[in-house]
């Protein structure tokens, strides 16, 4: 996959390293808030095996408040500019805002990761003009309220139907199917049961013929199933990453790059045996 001049190999499972430039992120808020610290963190994630670094300036965890476009731009653009020449791997921009997509890609980002699946006004047109790959994610509601009362008749059907509709919207806007990734959006307007249903039936998404990205790292479903705080969720996060890859996911978004990369390499090694 060509990401603005840098390549992302999706022929085997890969890790997307999370770089939150937010003071309020759910698991590492504040740690990487200065541009210098963020750059160091990204370089370390690349050394640890990340195939792409996902930069976000607006938290989308449950209950998070929206951020203004100026604030978001001010957080992410300097970090992308300074990383673009120093990283060998591509950068993805985790945003819902068209203005941030445009500025981030101009600064060197190579993939748009939109938890809103380009539903914002003008997002489809801007993403098409950026001509970088796009990850379309499913979300029910908005981050601020999405966990209040998630409701589905059939979560797998509804998420698949939604993603199918967004793929059609992208094609109509001139974004090639080959540039798309899909993500069921674990934790985005879903109960623990909904998340488990989606993971159990992840093959329903991989069968659409578009690469699947998953984000399960440190999420509250682990907390709810095991009664663990955010800092205690690594072993279960690793297990979920491996289970998702076994069910067809190719890109795993994680805070813990070294541990997740090592786990996924065991899957890669096993695949090579036939
Ligand atoms: C994700 C994702 C993302 N997750 C993609 N981008 C977040 N493509 C941000 C919880 O339940 O899964 N895929 N960008 C982080 N969002 C959440 C959501 C964090 C839920 C925590 C939870 O704890």
mmCIF file of C-alpha atoms and ligand atoms in Angstrom:
data_model
loop_
_atom_site.group_PDB
_atom_site.id
_atom_site.type_symbol
_atom_site.label_atom_id
_atom_site.label_comp_id
_atom_site.label_asym_id
_atom_site.label_seq_id
_atom_site.Cartn_x
_atom_site.Cartn_y
_atom_site.Cartn_z
ATOM 1 C CA UNK A 1 0.000 0.000 0.000
ATOM 2 C CA UNK A 2 1.521 3.327 -1.074
ATOM 3 C CA UNK A 3 1.187 5.825 1.786
ATOM 4 C CA UNK A 4 2.372 9.162 0.392
ATOM 5 C CA UNK A 5 5.666 7.708 -0.800
ATOM 6 C CA UNK A 6 6.222 5.261 2.049
ATOM 7 C CA UNK A 7 5.023 1.704 1.790
ATOM 8 C CA UNK A 8 2.897 -0.358 4.128
ATOM 9 C CA UNK A 9 3.157 -4.113 3.545
ATOM 10 C CA UNK A 10 -0.178 -5.726 4.327
ATOM 11 C CA UNK A 11 0.753 -9.187 3.042
ATOM 12 C CA UNK A 12 1.338 -10.160 6.686
ATOM 13 C CA UNK A 13 0.036 -8.944 10.071
ATOM 14 C CA UNK A 14 1.491 -5.600 11.110
ATOM 15 C CA UNK A 15 1.421 -3.248 14.068
ATOM 16 C CA UNK A 16 0.159 0.346 14.049
ATOM 17 C CA UNK A 17 1.728 2.247 16.949
ATOM 18 C CA UNK A 18 -0.476 4.765 18.781
ATOM 19 C CA UNK A 19 0.859 8.264 19.290
ATOM 20 C CA UNK A 20 -1.662 10.413 21.132
ATOM 21 C CA UNK A 21 -0.833 14.117 21.216
ATOM 22 C CA UNK A 22 -3.592 14.776 23.707
ATOM 23 C CA UNK A 23 -3.603 15.852 27.330
ATOM 24 C CA UNK A 24 -6.616 13.634 28.054
ATOM 25 C CA UNK A 25 -6.121 10.317 26.297
ATOM 26 C CA UNK A 26 -7.574 7.372 28.132
ATOM 27 C CA UNK A 27 -4.442 5.345 28.709
ATOM 28 C CA UNK A 28 -1.409 7.520 28.161
ATOM 29 C CA UNK A 29 -2.758 11.039 28.323
ATOM 30 C CA UNK A 30 -0.144 13.654 28.861
ATOM 31 C CA UNK A 31 2.848 11.341 28.483
ATOM 32 C CA UNK A 32 3.711 12.423 24.947
ATOM 33 C CA UNK A 33 2.221 15.872 24.898
ATOM 34 C CA UNK A 34 5.375 17.831 24.064
ATOM 35 C CA UNK A 35 6.390 17.578 20.392
ATOM 36 C CA UNK A 36 9.910 16.433 21.360
ATOM 37 C CA UNK A 37 8.608 13.609 23.530
ATOM 38 C CA UNK A 38 6.152 12.573 20.821
ATOM 39 C CA UNK A 39 8.921 12.359 18.216
ATOM 40 C CA UNK A 40 11.085 10.219 20.521
ATOM 41 C CA UNK A 41 8.163 7.950 21.241
ATOM 42 C CA UNK A 42 7.431 7.468 17.522
ATOM 43 C CA UNK A 43 11.057 6.603 16.718
ATOM 44 C CA UNK A 44 11.055 4.051 19.533
ATOM 45 C CA UNK A 45 7.853 2.480 18.197
ATOM 46 C CA UNK A 46 9.427 2.176 14.749
ATOM 47 C CA UNK A 47 12.489 0.496 16.304
ATOM 48 C CA UNK A 48 10.102 -1.848 18.155
ATOM 49 C CA UNK A 49 8.523 -3.043 14.905
ATOM 50 C CA UNK A 50 5.655 -0.667 14.116
ATOM 51 C CA UNK A 51 4.821 -0.631 10.393
ATOM 52 C CA UNK A 52 2.953 2.676 10.727
ATOM 53 C CA UNK A 53 2.579 5.365 13.404
ATOM 54 C CA UNK A 54 -0.937 6.675 14.099
ATOM 55 C CA UNK A 55 -0.940 10.286 15.270
ATOM 56 C CA UNK A 56 -4.027 11.772 16.884
ATOM 57 C CA UNK A 57 -4.718 15.175 18.427
ATOM 58 C CA UNK A 58 -8.287 14.525 19.557
ATOM 59 C CA UNK A 59 -9.145 11.767 21.991
ATOM 60 C CA UNK A 60 -12.033 9.566 20.851
ATOM 61 C CA UNK A 61 -12.211 7.403 23.950
ATOM 62 C CA UNK A 62 -15.665 7.105 25.545
ATOM 63 C CA UNK A 63 -16.702 10.386 27.174
ATOM 64 C CA UNK A 64 -13.992 12.490 25.505
ATOM 65 C CA UNK A 65 -14.841 16.068 24.573
ATOM 66 C CA UNK A 66 -14.325 17.371 21.034
ATOM 67 C CA UNK A 67 -11.339 19.596 20.260
ATOM 68 C CA UNK A 68 -11.323 22.677 17.992
ATOM 69 C CA UNK A 69 -9.707 22.457 14.571
ATOM 70 C CA UNK A 70 -7.044 25.014 15.566
ATOM 71 C CA UNK A 71 -6.141 23.087 18.699
ATOM 72 C CA UNK A 72 -5.973 19.788 16.833
ATOM 73 C CA UNK A 73 -3.831 21.253 14.022
ATOM 74 C CA UNK A 74 -1.475 22.831 16.544
ATOM 75 C CA UNK A 75 -0.977 19.480 18.260
ATOM 76 C CA UNK A 76 -0.396 17.196 15.285
ATOM 77 C CA UNK A 77 1.143 19.216 12.447
ATOM 78 C CA UNK A 78 4.490 20.051 14.144
ATOM 79 C CA UNK A 79 4.931 16.408 15.167
ATOM 80 C CA UNK A 80 4.121 15.107 11.673
ATOM 81 C CA UNK A 81 6.480 17.635 10.072
ATOM 82 C CA UNK A 82 9.326 16.633 12.292
ATOM 83 C CA UNK A 83 8.659 12.903 11.954
ATOM 84 C CA UNK A 84 8.040 12.770 8.207
ATOM 85 C CA UNK A 85 11.748 12.987 7.366
ATOM 86 C CA UNK A 86 12.963 10.944 10.338
ATOM 87 C CA UNK A 87 10.677 7.908 10.100
ATOM 88 C CA UNK A 88 11.080 5.157 7.521
ATOM 89 C CA UNK A 89 7.530 3.974 8.109
ATOM 90 C CA UNK A 90 4.412 5.911 7.134
ATOM 91 C CA UNK A 91 2.402 8.137 9.472
ATOM 92 C CA UNK A 92 -1.354 7.922 9.714
ATOM 93 C CA UNK A 93 -3.497 10.801 10.883
ATOM 94 C CA UNK A 94 -6.280 9.860 13.303
ATOM 95 C CA UNK A 95 -8.839 12.604 12.735
ATOM 96 C CA UNK A 96 -12.455 13.266 11.828
ATOM 97 C CA UNK A 97 -11.780 16.774 10.505
ATOM 98 C CA UNK A 98 -11.182 17.460 6.791
ATOM 99 C CA UNK A 99 -8.930 20.457 7.547
ATOM 100 C CA UNK A 100 -6.722 18.275 9.732
ATOM 101 C CA UNK A 101 -6.624 15.541 7.067
ATOM 102 C CA UNK A 102 -5.446 18.044 4.458
ATOM 103 C CA UNK A 103 -2.805 19.718 6.665
ATOM 104 C CA UNK A 104 -1.534 16.385 7.992
ATOM 105 C CA UNK A 105 -1.087 14.901 4.512
ATOM 106 C CA UNK A 106 0.640 18.094 3.350
ATOM 107 C CA UNK A 107 2.967 17.751 6.355
ATOM 108 C CA UNK A 108 3.785 14.175 5.328
ATOM 109 C CA UNK A 109 1.094 11.841 6.689
ATOM 110 C CA UNK A 110 0.414 8.886 4.405
ATOM 111 C CA UNK A 111 -2.907 7.438 5.597
ATOM 112 C CA UNK A 112 -6.151 8.880 6.940
ATOM 113 C CA UNK A 113 -7.584 6.993 9.926
ATOM 114 C CA UNK A 114 -11.100 8.327 10.482
ATOM 115 C CA UNK A 115 -13.200 6.886 13.318
ATOM 116 C CA UNK A 116 -16.106 8.706 11.652
ATOM 117 C CA UNK A 117 -15.602 6.971 8.276
ATOM 118 C CA UNK A 118 -15.538 10.279 6.313
ATOM 119 C CA UNK A 119 -19.071 11.255 7.337
ATOM 120 C CA UNK A 120 -18.082 14.827 8.256
ATOM 121 C CA UNK A 121 -19.108 17.484 5.725
ATOM 122 C CA UNK A 122 -16.514 17.599 2.885
ATOM 123 C CA UNK A 123 -14.437 14.757 4.376
ATOM 124 C CA UNK A 124 -14.991 12.482 1.361
ATOM 125 C CA UNK A 125 -13.880 15.174 -1.092
ATOM 126 C CA UNK A 126 -10.851 16.182 0.964
ATOM 127 C CA UNK A 127 -9.759 12.571 1.503
ATOM 128 C CA UNK A 128 -10.125 11.887 -2.223
ATOM 129 C CA UNK A 129 -7.996 14.956 -3.027
ATOM 130 C CA UNK A 130 -5.333 13.806 -0.513
ATOM 131 C CA UNK A 131 -5.015 10.585 -2.565
ATOM 132 C CA UNK A 132 -3.709 8.571 0.407
ATOM 133 C CA UNK A 133 -5.243 5.343 1.754
ATOM 134 C CA UNK A 134 -8.153 5.677 4.196
ATOM 135 C CA UNK A 135 -9.297 3.550 7.133
ATOM 136 C CA UNK A 136 -13.078 3.616 7.533
ATOM 137 C CA UNK A 137 -14.249 2.788 11.064
ATOM 138 C CA UNK A 138 -17.699 2.076 12.436
ATOM 139 C CA UNK A 139 -18.945 4.143 15.379
ATOM 140 C CA UNK A 140 -22.461 4.350 16.824
ATOM 141 C CA UNK A 141 -23.046 7.826 18.277
ATOM 142 C CA UNK A 142 -20.283 10.259 19.217
ATOM 143 C CA UNK A 143 -17.340 9.697 21.575
ATOM 144 C CA UNK A 144 -18.969 11.857 24.246
ATOM 145 C CA UNK A 145 -22.101 9.692 24.493
ATOM 146 C CA UNK A 146 -21.465 6.505 22.527
ATOM 147 C CA UNK A 147 -21.243 4.161 25.509
ATOM 148 C CA UNK A 148 -24.482 5.414 27.109
ATOM 149 C CA UNK A 149 -26.769 2.795 25.549
ATOM 150 C CA UNK A 150 -25.331 1.012 22.511
ATOM 151 C CA UNK A 151 -28.160 -0.767 20.661
ATOM 152 C CA UNK A 152 -28.225 -3.180 17.721
ATOM 153 C CA UNK A 153 -30.577 -5.846 16.383
ATOM 154 C CA UNK A 154 -27.581 -7.660 14.882
ATOM 155 C CA UNK A 155 -24.304 -5.895 15.528
ATOM 156 C CA UNK A 156 -22.305 -7.867 12.933
ATOM 157 C CA UNK A 157 -24.877 -7.247 10.187
ATOM 158 C CA UNK A 158 -25.291 -3.591 11.035
ATOM 159 C CA UNK A 159 -21.569 -2.816 11.220
ATOM 160 C CA UNK A 160 -20.965 -4.693 7.954
ATOM 161 C CA UNK A 161 -23.854 -2.861 6.273
ATOM 162 C CA UNK A 162 -22.524 0.498 7.506
ATOM 163 C CA UNK A 163 -18.989 -0.202 6.264
ATOM 164 C CA UNK A 164 -20.351 -1.402 2.922
ATOM 165 C CA UNK A 165 -22.285 1.880 2.565
ATOM 166 C CA UNK A 166 -19.156 3.918 3.409
ATOM 167 C CA UNK A 167 -17.092 1.940 0.880
ATOM 168 C CA UNK A 168 -19.707 2.810 -1.769
ATOM 169 C CA UNK A 169 -19.552 6.486 -0.741
ATOM 170 C CA UNK A 170 -15.748 6.422 -1.100
ATOM 171 C CA UNK A 171 -15.928 4.800 -4.528
ATOM 172 C CA UNK A 172 -18.459 7.421 -5.639
ATOM 173 C CA UNK A 173 -16.103 10.166 -4.390
ATOM 174 C CA UNK A 174 -13.244 8.743 -6.432
ATOM 175 C CA UNK A 175 -11.325 6.898 -3.687
ATOM 176 C CA UNK A 176 -10.170 3.569 -5.113
ATOM 177 C CA UNK A 177 -11.227 0.384 -3.319
ATOM 178 C CA UNK A 178 -7.531 -0.627 -3.199
ATOM 179 C CA UNK A 179 -6.852 2.367 -0.950
ATOM 180 C CA UNK A 180 -9.367 1.387 1.729
ATOM 181 C CA UNK A 181 -9.061 -0.348 5.079
ATOM 182 C CA UNK A 182 -12.011 -1.277 7.291
ATOM 183 C CA UNK A 183 -12.337 -1.315 11.080
ATOM 184 C CA UNK A 184 -15.371 -2.540 13.081
ATOM 185 C CA UNK A 185 -14.578 0.050 15.772
ATOM 186 C CA UNK A 186 -14.198 -1.905 18.999
ATOM 187 C CA UNK A 187 -15.473 0.140 21.933
ATOM 188 C CA UNK A 188 -17.144 2.780 19.766
ATOM 189 C CA UNK A 189 -20.799 2.518 20.787
ATOM 190 C CA UNK A 190 -20.566 -1.168 21.713
ATOM 191 C CA UNK A 191 -21.210 -3.208 24.840
ATOM 192 C CA UNK A 192 -18.779 -5.960 25.847
ATOM 193 C CA UNK A 193 -21.155 -8.448 24.203
ATOM 194 C CA UNK A 194 -21.205 -6.409 20.965
ATOM 195 C CA UNK A 195 -17.397 -6.287 20.912
ATOM 196 C CA UNK A 196 -17.176 -10.044 21.469
ATOM 197 C CA UNK A 197 -19.726 -10.679 18.693
ATOM 198 C CA UNK A 198 -17.678 -8.537 16.303
ATOM 199 C CA UNK A 199 -14.442 -10.305 17.187
ATOM 200 C CA UNK A 200 -16.024 -13.747 16.946
ATOM 201 C CA UNK A 201 -17.352 -12.897 13.471
ATOM 202 C CA UNK A 202 -14.448 -10.816 12.213
ATOM 203 C CA UNK A 203 -14.309 -13.089 9.149
ATOM 204 C CA UNK A 204 -17.590 -11.443 8.031
ATOM 205 C CA UNK A 205 -15.531 -8.271 7.473
ATOM 206 C CA UNK A 206 -12.371 -9.781 6.005
ATOM 207 C CA UNK A 207 -14.579 -11.458 3.382
ATOM 208 C CA UNK A 208 -15.329 -8.001 1.923
ATOM 209 C CA UNK A 209 -11.873 -8.216 0.340
ATOM 210 C CA UNK A 210 -10.567 -5.073 2.050
ATOM 211 C CA UNK A 211 -7.813 -5.223 4.703
ATOM 212 C CA UNK A 212 -9.052 -5.122 8.304
ATOM 213 C CA UNK A 213 -7.604 -2.911 11.034
ATOM 214 C CA UNK A 214 -8.513 -3.500 14.680
ATOM 215 C CA UNK A 215 -7.983 -1.417 17.805
ATOM 216 C CA UNK A 216 -8.421 -3.400 21.010
ATOM 217 C CA UNK A 217 -5.397 -2.203 22.983
ATOM 218 C CA UNK A 218 -6.157 -1.466 26.673
ATOM 219 C CA UNK A 219 -9.857 -0.965 25.947
ATOM 220 C CA UNK A 220 -12.543 -1.088 28.603
ATOM 221 C CA UNK A 221 -13.956 -4.424 27.413
ATOM 222 C CA UNK A 222 -10.850 -5.946 29.023
ATOM 223 C CA UNK A 223 -11.442 -3.908 32.148
ATOM 224 C CA UNK A 224 -15.046 -5.068 32.303
ATOM 225 C CA UNK A 225 -14.263 -8.740 31.644
ATOM 226 C CA UNK A 226 -11.330 -8.942 34.051
ATOM 227 C CA UNK A 227 -11.787 -6.060 36.479
ATOM 228 C CA UNK A 228 -8.439 -4.529 35.473
ATOM 229 C CA UNK A 229 -7.289 -0.921 35.312
ATOM 230 C CA UNK A 230 -5.940 0.520 32.074
ATOM 231 C CA UNK A 231 -2.306 -0.109 33.045
ATOM 232 C CA UNK A 232 -2.996 -3.784 33.752
ATOM 233 C CA UNK A 233 -4.471 -4.720 30.380
ATOM 234 C CA UNK A 234 -1.406 -5.705 28.331
ATOM 235 C CA UNK A 235 -1.672 -9.523 28.491
ATOM 236 C CA UNK A 236 -5.331 -9.489 27.445
ATOM 237 C CA UNK A 237 -4.594 -6.853 24.776
ATOM 238 C CA UNK A 238 -1.941 -9.146 23.300
ATOM 239 C CA UNK A 239 -4.366 -12.064 23.331
ATOM 240 C CA UNK A 240 -7.036 -9.988 21.574
ATOM 241 C CA UNK A 241 -4.492 -8.834 18.963
ATOM 242 C CA UNK A 242 -3.534 -12.439 18.192
ATOM 243 C CA UNK A 243 -7.176 -13.602 18.170
ATOM 244 C CA UNK A 244 -8.066 -10.788 15.752
ATOM 245 C CA UNK A 245 -5.194 -11.662 13.425
ATOM 246 C CA UNK A 246 -6.231 -15.336 13.530
ATOM 247 C CA UNK A 247 -9.642 -14.147 12.356
ATOM 248 C CA UNK A 248 -8.279 -12.115 9.460
ATOM 249 C CA UNK A 249 -7.160 -8.704 10.769
ATOM 250 C CA UNK A 250 -3.925 -7.463 9.169
ATOM 251 C CA UNK A 251 -3.259 -4.248 11.040
ATOM 252 C CA UNK A 252 -3.384 -4.046 14.841
ATOM 253 C CA UNK A 253 -3.486 -0.611 16.467
ATOM 254 C CA UNK A 254 -1.659 -0.745 19.793
ATOM 255 C CA UNK A 255 0.019 1.303 22.503
ATOM 256 C CA UNK A 256 2.442 -1.543 23.258
ATOM 257 C CA UNK A 257 4.348 -2.000 20.030
ATOM 258 C CA UNK A 258 7.228 -4.254 21.107
ATOM 259 C CA UNK A 259 5.055 -6.778 22.932
ATOM 260 C CA UNK A 260 2.379 -6.832 20.235
ATOM 261 C CA UNK A 261 4.910 -7.102 17.403
ATOM 262 C CA UNK A 262 6.593 -10.056 19.111
ATOM 263 C CA UNK A 263 3.250 -11.805 19.573
ATOM 264 C CA UNK A 264 2.230 -11.254 15.948
ATOM 265 C CA UNK A 265 5.593 -12.574 14.745
ATOM 266 C CA UNK A 266 4.572 -15.944 16.189
ATOM 267 C CA UNK A 267 1.564 -15.869 13.888
ATOM 268 C CA UNK A 268 3.804 -14.906 10.959
ATOM 269 C CA UNK A 269 6.153 -17.800 11.759
ATOM 270 C CA UNK A 270 3.252 -20.244 11.979
ATOM 271 C CA UNK A 271 1.784 -19.075 8.657
ATOM 272 C CA UNK A 272 5.059 -19.876 6.917
ATOM 273 C CA UNK A 273 4.577 -23.600 7.766
ATOM 274 C CA UNK A 274 2.465 -25.533 5.306
HETATM 275 C C1 LIG B 1 -9.704 2.109 16.771
HETATM 276 C C2 LIG B 1 -9.351 3.325 17.428
HETATM 277 C C3 LIG B 1 -8.895 4.405 16.604
HETATM 278 N N1 LIG B 1 -9.466 3.518 18.763
HETATM 279 C C4 LIG B 1 -9.119 3.048 14.693
HETATM 280 N N2 LIG B 1 -8.772 4.229 15.253
HETATM 281 C C5 LIG B 1 -9.158 4.702 19.306
HETATM 282 N N3 LIG B 1 -9.023 2.882 13.346
HETATM 283 C C6 LIG B 1 -8.707 5.752 18.496
HETATM 284 C C7 LIG B 1 -12.535 1.827 25.560
HETATM 285 O O1 LIG B 1 -13.535 1.111 25.417
HETATM 286 O O2 LIG B 1 -10.160 1.079 17.439
HETATM 287 N N4 LIG B 1 -9.577 2.006 15.436
HETATM 288 N N5 LIG B 1 -8.570 5.594 17.170
HETATM 289 C C8 LIG B 1 -9.315 4.893 20.800
HETATM 290 N N6 LIG B 1 -10.695 4.897 21.156
HETATM 291 C C9 LIG B 1 -11.178 4.187 22.261
HETATM 292 C C10 LIG B 1 -12.428 3.586 22.215
HETATM 293 C C11 LIG B 1 -10.395 4.054 23.388
HETATM 294 C C12 LIG B 1 -12.871 2.810 23.274
HETATM 295 C C13 LIG B 1 -10.840 3.318 24.456
HETATM 296 C C14 LIG B 1 -12.067 2.665 24.413
HETATM 297 O O3 LIG B 1 -11.868 1.848 26.599
#
